Amino acid sequence: MLIHNARLITWGVPNQILEGQAVLIQDGKIVALGSEDQMLRDHPDEDKLDADGQYVMPGNICAHTHFYGAFARGMAIPGRPPRDFPEILRKLWWPLDKALGLEDVRYSTLVCLVDAIKHGTTTLIDHHASPNFIDGSLDVIAEEVDRAGLRAVLCYEVTDRDGKEKARAGIRENERFIRRCQVDQPADGRLAATFGLHASLTLSAETLDACRAALPGNTGFHIHVAEHEADEYDSLEKSDLRVVDRLQKHGILGERTIAAHAVHVDAREVEILAQSGTWVSHQPRSNMNNGVGVADVESILRAGVRMCLGNDGFSNAMWEEWKTAYLVHKVWNRDPRRMSGGAIVALAVENNAKLANMFFPEAPIGALTPGAHADLIFVDYHPTTPLNPGNLPWHILFGFHESMVTTTIVAGKVLMQNRTLLTLDEAEITARSRDLAPKVWQRYESFVPAD
Ligand SMILES: [Zn+2]
């Protein structure tokens, strides 16, 4: 396939913006870039895709999300409003995940995948929970990711909060799915796996050790870390150690582990995250919504931690997450110099690409360069001021909207063209979800603890 009549944003090193270009894609990879005239002459027999002068750029990557949360939209929490994050877990997320069966997991996933394709997020790192449907849950999600044509990394969150048997089932599900990905390479290699853990505050020392013992080679964990002070207090009570120290002691950290949030880590914990090479993901929309505080992102980056950007189940519109990260650190620190556009690019572009590449190592990802995975989006943006590689982050922060994404391509396959979805039936998914959601809400209410 030859994409022509395109303005390219490469996100290469250095980043380039190239006008009047064409991109040749073969076997899911970018083979060549070049001037449109020359490329059209050189490849007369290739299928053509006219970008109509739009920007063509690498698809966005989400470092931490929850497909299982889609049915929470518009759902009422009974009783008085939760007063802090631990209450949000007990009154919202834990009873909701208990209410999910096979079909709910399938459609909750599909709702998120439609959202991702429409809004240009092409790689998603998911963290799944459905304690009344554990065995095979990751296969159901995988099947829909495959159908959608996206790229995803899946895991099941192990926790002790539903008892020992379900913790064991969670361990089995991670182990099984990781091995399946290693052996089968499902979805033509667009699926990868990691080992999910909920958070230190719902994991005993025995379960952490059992997870470490079950971890297949060359993989790591995906766990929430110090999202709220409660995680630190609980860890101190259980072990006399802060959360990161505790996870290090149990062998959970390392160069293949993702720690989501790190809002309440102290300086020594940041040092351990840096020394161990652990990835950390930042989710400012979720942190604001839960009222948990703001991670010290700039210091964590300066300490040498590879910090990424996720959405924690918020819309798969990653530029919204960019904008929130850009704004919240300024108001939190009361200093407009904080969290520059360059820092946002370090998280959302550079580090997210490196993280995704760890899971999909056969070719570069997140850059429009020859040899890279052909995961691309078309953006119908017409700048009213000069746009160049230096000021691109601010054009994205103040000018780009996900509604401008018109075409989404993953591994060289077109998933959406001119805003028409080609792999998923949005009307069917919407109708079926609206049918399933009220039943999920009903079951959810039966699991909500009394005030
Ligand atoms: Zn999360």
Short mmCIF file of C-alpha atoms and ligand atoms in Angstrom, two decimals:
data_model
loop_
_atom_site.label_atom_id
_atom_site.label_comp_id
_atom_site.label_asym_id
_atom_site.label_seq_id
_atom_site.Cartn_x
_atom_site.Cartn_y
_atom_site.Cartn_z
CA MET A 1 0.00 0.00 0.00
CA LEU A 2 1.23 3.48 -0.87
CA ILE A 3 -0.07 6.35 1.26
CA HIS A 4 0.42 9.55 -0.74
CA ASN A 5 -0.47 13.24 -0.62
CA ALA A 6 0.65 13.20 3.02
CA ARG A 7 2.38 15.50 5.46
CA LEU A 8 4.41 13.28 7.74
CA ILE A 9 5.13 13.70 11.43
CA THR A 10 7.80 11.08 12.01
CA TRP A 11 8.44 11.20 15.78
CA GLY A 12 11.91 10.02 14.78
CA VAL A 13 15.18 11.24 16.25
CA PRO A 14 15.20 14.10 15.46
CA ASN A 15 11.50 14.54 14.85
CA GLN A 16 10.73 15.67 11.30
CA ILE A 17 7.73 17.15 9.56
CA LEU A 18 7.85 16.37 5.85
CA GLU A 19 5.48 17.80 3.22
CA GLY A 20 4.33 16.23 -0.05
CA GLN A 21 5.34 12.73 0.96
CA ALA A 22 4.37 9.14 0.34
CA VAL A 23 4.81 6.09 2.60
CA LEU A 24 5.22 2.58 1.25
CA ILE A 25 3.83 -0.18 3.50
CA GLN A 26 4.40 -3.89 2.94
CA ASP A 27 3.78 -6.88 5.23
CA GLY A 28 2.70 -4.66 8.10
CA LYS A 29 5.88 -2.56 8.10
CA ILE A 30 6.90 0.81 6.73
CA VAL A 31 9.29 0.08 3.87
CA ALA A 32 10.13 3.54 2.55
CA LEU A 33 9.27 7.24 2.73
CA GLY A 34 9.93 9.71 -0.02
CA SER A 35 8.65 12.51 -2.17
CA GLU A 36 5.21 11.76 -3.51
CA ASP A 37 6.11 12.18 -7.22
CA GLN A 38 9.07 9.84 -7.02
CA MET A 39 7.26 7.21 -4.94
CA LEU A 40 4.23 7.18 -7.28
CA ARG A 41 6.59 6.70 -10.24
CA ASP A 42 8.56 3.95 -8.48
CA HIS A 43 5.54 1.95 -7.27
CA PRO A 44 2.84 2.19 -9.96
CA ASP A 45 1.24 -1.16 -9.05
CA GLU A 46 0.80 -0.57 -5.29
CA ASP A 47 -2.70 0.06 -3.88
CA LYS A 48 -3.00 3.80 -3.26
CA LEU A 49 -4.40 5.54 -0.20
CA ASP A 50 -4.76 9.29 -0.69
CA ALA A 51 -4.16 11.13 2.61
CA ASP A 52 -5.66 14.25 1.06
CA GLY A 53 -2.97 16.51 2.52
CA GLN A 54 -3.61 15.37 6.10
CA TYR A 55 -0.91 14.81 8.69
CA VAL A 56 0.11 11.16 8.85
CA MET A 57 1.80 10.19 12.10
CA PRO A 58 2.42 7.19 14.38
CA GLY A 59 -0.67 6.04 16.30
CA ASN A 60 -0.86 6.89 20.00
CA ILE A 61 0.15 4.40 22.69
CA CYS A 62 -1.59 3.96 26.06
CA ALA A 63 0.63 2.60 28.84
CA HIS A 64 -2.13 1.67 31.32
CA THR A 65 -5.86 1.15 30.80
CA HIS A 66 -8.83 -0.96 31.96
CA PHE A 67 -11.17 -2.23 29.25
CA TYR A 68 -13.36 -3.72 31.98
CA GLY A 69 -14.48 -0.28 33.20
CA ALA A 70 -16.52 0.76 30.16
CA PHE A 71 -19.91 0.03 31.73
CA ALA A 72 -19.22 2.42 34.62
CA ARG A 73 -20.20 5.35 32.42
CA GLY A 74 -23.39 6.90 33.82
CA MET A 75 -23.69 4.31 36.58
CA ALA A 76 -24.92 5.56 39.97
CA ILE A 77 -23.04 4.67 43.15
CA PRO A 78 -25.64 3.89 45.83
CA GLY A 79 -25.54 5.60 49.23
CA ARG A 80 -23.34 8.54 50.10
CA PRO A 81 -20.57 9.53 47.69
CA PRO A 82 -17.20 7.83 48.30
CA ARG A 83 -15.04 10.11 50.43
CA ASP A 84 -11.62 8.88 49.29
CA PHE A 85 -9.92 6.49 46.87
CA PRO A 86 -10.19 3.36 49.08
CA GLU A 87 -13.97 3.99 49.22
CA ILE A 88 -14.06 4.44 45.43
CA LEU A 89 -12.47 0.98 45.14
CA ARG A 90 -14.88 -0.60 47.62
CA LYS A 91 -18.05 1.11 46.36
CA LEU A 92 -17.35 1.35 42.62
CA TRP A 93 -14.62 -0.79 41.06
CA TRP A 94 -14.65 -3.93 43.21
CA PRO A 95 -18.41 -4.51 43.04
CA LEU A 96 -18.36 -3.60 39.31
CA ASP A 97 -15.67 -6.09 38.38
CA LYS A 98 -17.60 -8.81 40.29
CA ALA A 99 -20.64 -8.11 38.08
CA LEU A 100 -18.86 -8.98 34.80
CA GLY A 101 -19.45 -12.25 32.98
CA LEU A 102 -18.08 -13.43 29.64
CA GLU A 103 -20.37 -11.34 27.42
CA ASP A 104 -19.85 -8.24 29.58
CA VAL A 105 -16.07 -8.59 29.36
CA ARG A 106 -16.38 -8.99 25.59
CA TYR A 107 -18.55 -5.91 25.05
CA SER A 108 -16.78 -3.76 27.62
CA THR A 109 -13.61 -4.50 25.65
CA LEU A 110 -15.27 -3.80 22.31
CA VAL A 111 -16.59 -0.42 23.49
CA CYS A 112 -13.02 0.56 24.38
CA LEU A 113 -11.59 -0.77 21.13
CA VAL A 114 -14.07 1.23 19.03
CA ASP A 115 -13.08 4.29 21.06
CA ALA A 116 -9.37 3.56 20.50
CA ILE A 117 -9.68 3.15 16.72
CA LYS A 118 -11.80 6.29 16.38
CA HIS A 119 -9.41 8.34 18.48
CA GLY A 120 -6.13 7.08 17.07
CA THR A 121 -4.81 4.94 19.93
CA THR A 122 -3.22 1.94 18.25
CA THR A 123 -1.40 0.16 21.12
CA LEU A 124 -3.06 -0.39 24.50
CA ILE A 125 -1.66 -1.96 27.67
CA ASP A 126 -4.66 -3.32 29.54
CA HIS A 127 -5.12 -4.46 33.14
CA HIS A 128 -8.16 -6.73 33.49
CA ALA A 129 -10.35 -7.85 36.44
CA SER A 130 -13.50 -9.99 36.42
CA PRO A 131 -13.34 -12.18 39.57
CA ASN A 132 -16.48 -14.15 38.67
CA PHE A 133 -15.12 -14.94 35.22
CA ILE A 134 -11.36 -15.45 35.47
CA ASP A 135 -10.44 -18.58 33.48
CA GLY A 136 -10.24 -17.69 29.81
CA SER A 137 -11.12 -14.01 30.32
CA LEU A 138 -7.92 -12.91 28.59
CA ASP A 139 -8.77 -15.10 25.59
CA VAL A 140 -12.10 -13.28 25.20
CA ILE A 141 -10.33 -9.90 25.26
CA ALA A 142 -7.65 -11.23 22.91
CA GLU A 143 -10.26 -12.44 20.44
CA GLU A 144 -11.78 -8.96 20.23
CA VAL A 145 -8.40 -7.20 19.97
CA ASP A 146 -7.63 -9.55 17.11
CA ARG A 147 -10.96 -8.80 15.42
CA ALA A 148 -10.49 -5.04 15.92
CA GLY A 149 -6.98 -5.20 14.42
CA LEU A 150 -5.37 -3.20 17.23
CA ARG A 151 -2.20 -4.00 19.17
CA ALA A 152 -2.55 -4.79 22.89
CA VAL A 153 -0.74 -6.15 25.94
CA LEU A 154 -3.04 -8.04 28.33
CA CYS A 155 -2.89 -9.25 31.92
CA TYR A 156 -5.23 -10.37 34.71
CA GLU A 157 -5.02 -8.55 38.05
CA VAL A 158 -4.21 -11.00 40.86
CA THR A 159 -5.60 -9.95 44.25
CA ASP A 160 -6.38 -11.52 47.62
CA ARG A 161 -9.52 -9.46 48.09
CA ASP A 162 -11.79 -12.25 46.77
CA GLY A 163 -10.12 -15.11 48.60
CA LYS A 164 -7.31 -17.57 48.01
CA GLU A 165 -8.96 -19.64 45.27
CA LYS A 166 -9.57 -16.59 43.06
CA ALA A 167 -6.03 -15.37 43.68
CA ARG A 168 -4.79 -18.76 42.47
CA ALA A 169 -7.11 -18.58 39.46
CA GLY A 170 -5.71 -15.14 38.60
CA ILE A 171 -2.18 -16.49 38.75
CA ARG A 172 -3.14 -19.39 36.48
CA GLU A 173 -4.80 -17.06 33.98
CA ASN A 174 -1.71 -14.84 33.68
CA GLU A 175 0.62 -17.80 33.39
CA ARG A 176 -1.54 -19.54 30.81
CA PHE A 177 -2.01 -16.43 28.66
CA ILE A 178 1.66 -15.42 28.80
CA ARG A 179 2.64 -18.91 27.59
CA ARG A 180 -0.04 -18.80 24.90
CA CYS A 181 1.40 -15.52 23.59
CA GLN A 182 4.93 -16.90 23.67
CA VAL A 183 4.00 -20.07 21.80
CA ASP A 184 1.19 -19.01 19.42
CA GLN A 185 1.86 -15.33 18.76
CA PRO A 186 -1.90 -14.70 18.57
CA ALA A 187 -3.33 -11.97 16.32
CA ASP A 188 -0.28 -12.22 14.03
CA GLY A 189 1.95 -10.95 16.81
CA ARG A 190 -0.26 -7.98 17.71
CA LEU A 191 -0.92 -9.43 21.18
CA ALA A 192 1.50 -9.67 24.06
CA ALA A 193 1.12 -10.43 27.75
CA THR A 194 2.39 -9.34 31.12
CA PHE A 195 1.58 -10.58 34.65
CA GLY A 196 -1.10 -8.48 36.38
CA LEU A 197 -1.20 -7.68 40.08
CA HIS A 198 -3.77 -5.39 41.65
CA ALA A 199 -1.78 -3.40 44.22
CA SER A 200 0.32 -3.99 47.31
CA LEU A 201 -2.69 -3.21 49.51
CA THR A 202 -4.64 -6.28 48.36
CA LEU A 203 -1.70 -8.69 48.08
CA SER A 204 -0.24 -10.78 50.89
CA ALA A 205 3.43 -11.74 51.07
CA GLU A 206 2.46 -15.34 50.20
CA THR A 207 0.56 -14.28 47.07
CA LEU A 208 3.37 -11.96 45.94
CA ASP A 209 5.81 -14.84 46.31
CA ALA A 210 3.46 -17.22 44.49
CA CYS A 211 3.22 -14.73 41.60
CA ARG A 212 6.99 -14.33 41.48
CA ALA A 213 7.40 -18.11 41.43
CA ALA A 214 4.81 -18.46 38.64
CA LEU A 215 6.25 -15.69 36.43
CA PRO A 216 7.36 -17.16 33.11
CA GLY A 217 10.83 -16.16 31.89
CA ASN A 218 11.40 -12.90 30.07
CA THR A 219 8.23 -11.27 31.42
CA GLY A 220 7.37 -8.80 34.16
CA PHE A 221 4.47 -7.47 36.18
CA HIS A 222 1.88 -4.71 35.72
CA ILE A 223 0.75 -3.34 39.09
CA HIS A 224 -0.77 -0.21 40.70
CA VAL A 225 1.75 1.46 43.02
CA ALA A 226 1.11 4.13 45.67
CA GLU A 227 -1.96 5.50 43.91
CA HIS A 228 -3.23 6.70 47.31
CA GLU A 229 -1.57 7.00 50.72
CA ALA A 230 -3.59 3.97 51.81
CA ASP A 231 -1.28 1.74 49.75
CA GLU A 232 1.75 3.07 51.66
CA TYR A 233 0.07 2.84 55.08
CA ASP A 234 -1.07 -0.71 54.39
CA SER A 235 2.40 -1.74 53.25
CA LEU A 236 4.04 -0.21 56.33
CA GLU A 237 1.58 -2.06 58.53
CA LYS A 238 2.07 -5.39 56.75
CA SER A 239 5.82 -5.29 56.27
CA ASP A 240 7.43 -2.23 57.89
CA LEU A 241 8.38 -1.32 54.34
CA ARG A 242 7.06 1.27 51.94
CA VAL A 243 5.30 -0.10 48.84
CA VAL A 244 8.20 0.04 46.40
CA ASP A 245 10.62 -1.45 48.95
CA ARG A 246 8.11 -4.22 49.64
CA LEU A 247 7.64 -5.02 45.95
CA GLN A 248 11.40 -5.03 45.45
CA LYS A 249 11.80 -7.48 48.34
CA HIS A 250 9.34 -9.85 46.66
CA GLY A 251 11.06 -9.62 43.25
CA ILE A 252 8.22 -7.76 41.54
CA LEU A 253 10.20 -4.82 40.11
CA GLY A 254 12.53 -4.82 37.13
CA GLU A 255 13.03 -3.80 33.53
CA ARG A 256 9.89 -5.57 32.35
CA THR A 257 7.56 -4.36 35.13
CA ILE A 258 5.08 -1.46 34.87
CA ALA A 259 4.14 0.42 38.06
CA ALA A 260 1.02 2.53 37.50
CA HIS A 261 0.69 5.92 39.24
CA ALA A 262 3.49 6.32 41.85
CA VAL A 263 1.66 9.34 43.26
CA HIS A 264 2.79 8.85 46.86
CA VAL A 265 6.26 7.34 46.51
CA ASP A 266 9.09 8.95 48.51
CA ALA A 267 12.59 9.83 47.27
CA ARG A 268 14.05 6.42 48.15
CA GLU A 269 11.23 4.65 46.34
CA VAL A 270 11.91 6.75 43.23
CA GLU A 271 15.56 5.72 43.50
CA ILE A 272 14.58 2.03 43.67
CA LEU A 273 12.27 2.42 40.65
CA ALA A 274 15.15 4.03 38.72
CA GLN A 275 17.78 1.48 39.79
CA SER A 276 15.54 -1.48 39.03
CA GLY A 277 14.62 -0.09 35.58
CA THR A 278 10.90 -0.33 36.41
CA TRP A 279 8.53 1.56 34.08
CA VAL A 280 6.13 3.99 35.74
CA SER A 281 2.94 5.24 34.11
CA HIS A 282 1.19 8.54 34.79
CA GLN A 283 -2.63 8.88 34.55
CA PRO A 284 -3.50 12.47 35.50
CA ARG A 285 -7.21 12.39 34.52
CA SER A 286 -7.78 9.41 36.80
CA ASN A 287 -5.69 10.89 39.60
CA MET A 288 -7.72 14.11 39.45
CA ASN A 289 -11.03 12.25 39.33
CA ASN A 290 -10.08 10.13 42.36
CA GLY A 291 -8.67 13.13 44.21
CA VAL A 292 -5.47 11.21 45.02
CA GLY A 293 -2.96 13.98 44.26
CA VAL A 294 -0.41 14.52 41.50
CA ALA A 295 2.64 12.35 40.85
CA ASP A 296 5.94 14.23 40.97
CA VAL A 297 6.52 13.46 37.30
CA GLU A 298 9.36 15.88 36.59
CA SER A 299 11.42 14.68 39.58
CA ILE A 300 10.71 11.04 38.74
CA LEU A 301 11.88 11.65 35.15
CA ARG A 302 14.97 13.51 36.42
CA ALA A 303 15.80 10.53 38.65
CA GLY A 304 16.09 8.47 35.47
CA VAL A 305 12.82 6.54 35.72
CA ARG A 306 11.23 5.64 32.41
CA MET A 307 7.87 7.31 32.92
CA CYS A 308 5.02 6.77 30.44
CA LEU A 309 1.48 8.02 29.92
CA GLY A 310 -1.68 5.91 30.33
CA ASN A 311 -5.38 6.67 30.70
CA ASP A 312 -6.54 4.30 33.48
CA GLY A 313 -9.79 3.53 31.66
CA PHE A 314 -10.61 7.11 30.69
CA SER A 315 -11.36 7.63 26.97
CA ASN A 316 -8.73 6.28 24.59
CA ALA A 317 -8.08 9.84 23.52
CA MET A 318 -4.45 10.22 24.47
CA TRP A 319 -4.13 13.89 23.51
CA GLU A 320 -6.72 14.60 26.21
CA GLU A 321 -4.36 12.90 28.65
CA TRP A 322 -1.49 15.03 27.24
CA LYS A 323 -3.52 18.19 27.87
CA THR A 324 -4.45 17.17 31.40
CA ALA A 325 -0.83 16.33 32.26
CA TYR A 326 0.27 19.65 30.77
CA LEU A 327 -2.26 21.64 32.79
CA VAL A 328 -2.47 19.87 36.15
CA HIS A 329 1.22 20.19 37.01
CA LYS A 330 1.08 23.93 36.38
CA VAL A 331 -1.85 24.51 38.73
CA TRP A 332 -0.57 21.99 41.31
CA ASN A 333 2.81 23.80 41.47
CA ARG A 334 1.33 27.25 40.75
CA ASP A 335 4.06 27.73 38.15
CA PRO A 336 3.34 27.91 34.39
CA ARG A 337 6.89 26.75 33.61
CA ARG A 338 6.25 23.31 35.05
CA MET A 339 5.63 20.28 32.82
CA SER A 340 6.78 21.60 29.45
CA GLY A 341 5.57 20.26 26.13
CA GLY A 342 8.95 18.50 25.91
CA ALA A 343 8.29 16.59 29.13
CA ILE A 344 4.91 15.47 27.77
CA VAL A 345 6.61 14.20 24.61
CA ALA A 346 9.16 12.32 26.75
CA LEU A 347 6.29 10.48 28.47
CA ALA A 348 3.73 10.01 25.74
CA VAL A 349 5.92 9.64 22.68
CA GLU A 350 9.45 8.56 23.59
CA ASN A 351 8.89 6.39 26.67
CA ASN A 352 5.54 5.00 25.55
CA ALA A 353 7.20 3.90 22.30
CA LYS A 354 10.07 2.24 24.19
CA LEU A 355 7.60 0.45 26.46
CA ALA A 356 5.51 -0.77 23.51
CA ASN A 357 8.67 -1.86 21.74
CA MET A 358 9.60 -4.06 24.69
CA PHE A 359 6.40 -6.03 24.08
CA PHE A 360 6.63 -5.94 20.26
CA PRO A 361 10.38 -6.08 19.67
CA GLU A 362 10.48 -7.34 16.11
CA ALA A 363 10.38 -3.76 14.70
CA PRO A 364 10.41 -0.16 15.96
CA ILE A 365 7.04 1.18 17.06
CA GLY A 366 5.76 4.72 17.53
CA ALA A 367 7.97 6.20 14.80
CA LEU A 368 7.30 6.77 11.12
CA THR A 369 10.60 5.41 9.82
CA PRO A 370 11.54 2.65 7.36
CA GLY A 371 11.45 -0.73 9.09
CA ALA A 372 8.92 0.31 11.76
CA HIS A 373 5.51 -1.24 12.41
CA ALA A 374 2.97 0.49 10.15
CA ASP A 375 0.75 1.79 12.99
CA LEU A 376 -0.38 5.16 11.63
CA ILE A 377 -3.16 7.71 11.92
CA PHE A 378 -4.32 10.51 9.61
CA VAL A 379 -5.08 13.81 11.34
CA ASP A 380 -7.20 16.41 9.55
CA TYR A 381 -5.46 19.41 11.10
CA HIS A 382 -4.89 22.69 9.28
CA PRO A 383 -2.59 24.91 11.33
CA THR A 384 -3.34 28.61 11.29
CA THR A 385 0.17 29.39 12.54
CA PRO A 386 3.55 27.96 11.48
CA LEU A 387 4.01 24.34 12.53
CA ASN A 388 7.52 22.87 12.82
CA PRO A 389 9.17 20.03 14.75
CA GLY A 390 10.07 22.44 17.57
CA ASN A 391 6.57 23.71 18.25
CA LEU A 392 4.63 20.55 17.35
CA PRO A 393 3.97 19.60 21.02
CA TRP A 394 2.13 22.90 21.54
CA HIS A 395 0.12 22.48 18.33
CA ILE A 396 -0.98 19.10 19.70
CA LEU A 397 -1.68 20.51 23.18
CA PHE A 398 -3.68 23.51 21.93
CA GLY A 399 -4.88 22.51 18.47
CA PHE A 400 -5.20 18.75 17.99
CA HIS A 401 -8.42 16.94 18.87
CA GLU A 402 -9.12 13.24 18.60
CA SER A 403 -12.14 14.06 16.41
CA MET A 404 -9.58 15.10 13.75
CA VAL A 405 -8.40 11.48 13.42
CA THR A 406 -9.96 10.23 10.18
CA THR A 407 -7.99 7.06 9.39
CA THR A 408 -6.35 4.47 11.66
CA ILE A 409 -3.93 1.81 10.44
CA VAL A 410 -2.30 -0.96 12.50
CA ALA A 411 0.30 -3.37 11.14
CA GLY A 412 -0.47 -2.03 7.67
CA LYS A 413 -4.19 -2.86 7.90
CA VAL A 414 -6.71 -0.02 7.63
CA LEU A 415 -9.07 -0.22 10.65
CA MET A 416 -10.85 3.07 9.98
CA GLN A 417 -10.93 5.02 6.72
CA ASN A 418 -12.44 8.49 6.45
CA ARG A 419 -14.10 7.91 9.84
CA THR A 420 -15.72 4.63 8.74
CA LEU A 421 -14.82 1.64 10.94
CA LEU A 422 -13.82 -1.31 8.79
CA THR A 423 -13.24 -4.09 11.35
CA LEU A 424 -15.88 -3.49 14.04
CA ASP A 425 -19.63 -2.91 13.78
CA GLU A 426 -20.12 0.10 16.02
CA ALA A 427 -23.93 0.09 15.80
CA GLU A 428 -24.11 -3.56 16.89
CA ILE A 429 -21.58 -3.03 19.69
CA THR A 430 -23.45 0.04 20.94
CA ALA A 431 -26.84 -1.69 20.90
CA ARG A 432 -25.59 -4.87 22.60
CA SER A 433 -23.72 -2.85 25.25
CA ARG A 434 -26.80 -0.81 26.04
CA ASP A 435 -28.63 -4.08 26.49
CA LEU A 436 -25.94 -5.62 28.76
CA ALA A 437 -25.11 -2.56 30.87
CA PRO A 438 -28.36 -2.34 32.90
CA LYS A 439 -27.96 -6.00 33.91
CA VAL A 440 -24.35 -5.33 34.94
CA TRP A 441 -25.55 -2.32 36.96
CA GLN A 442 -28.16 -4.47 38.69
CA ARG A 443 -25.63 -7.14 39.67
CA TYR A 444 -23.20 -4.38 40.69
CA GLU A 445 -25.75 -2.97 43.13
CA SER A 446 -26.10 -6.35 44.78
CA PHE A 447 -22.33 -6.35 45.48
CA VAL A 448 -22.01 -2.77 46.80
CA PRO A 449 -21.36 -2.84 50.56
CA ALA A 450 -23.80 -0.89 52.76
CA ASP A 451 -22.58 2.49 54.03
ZN ZN B 1 -5.44 1.42 36.85
#
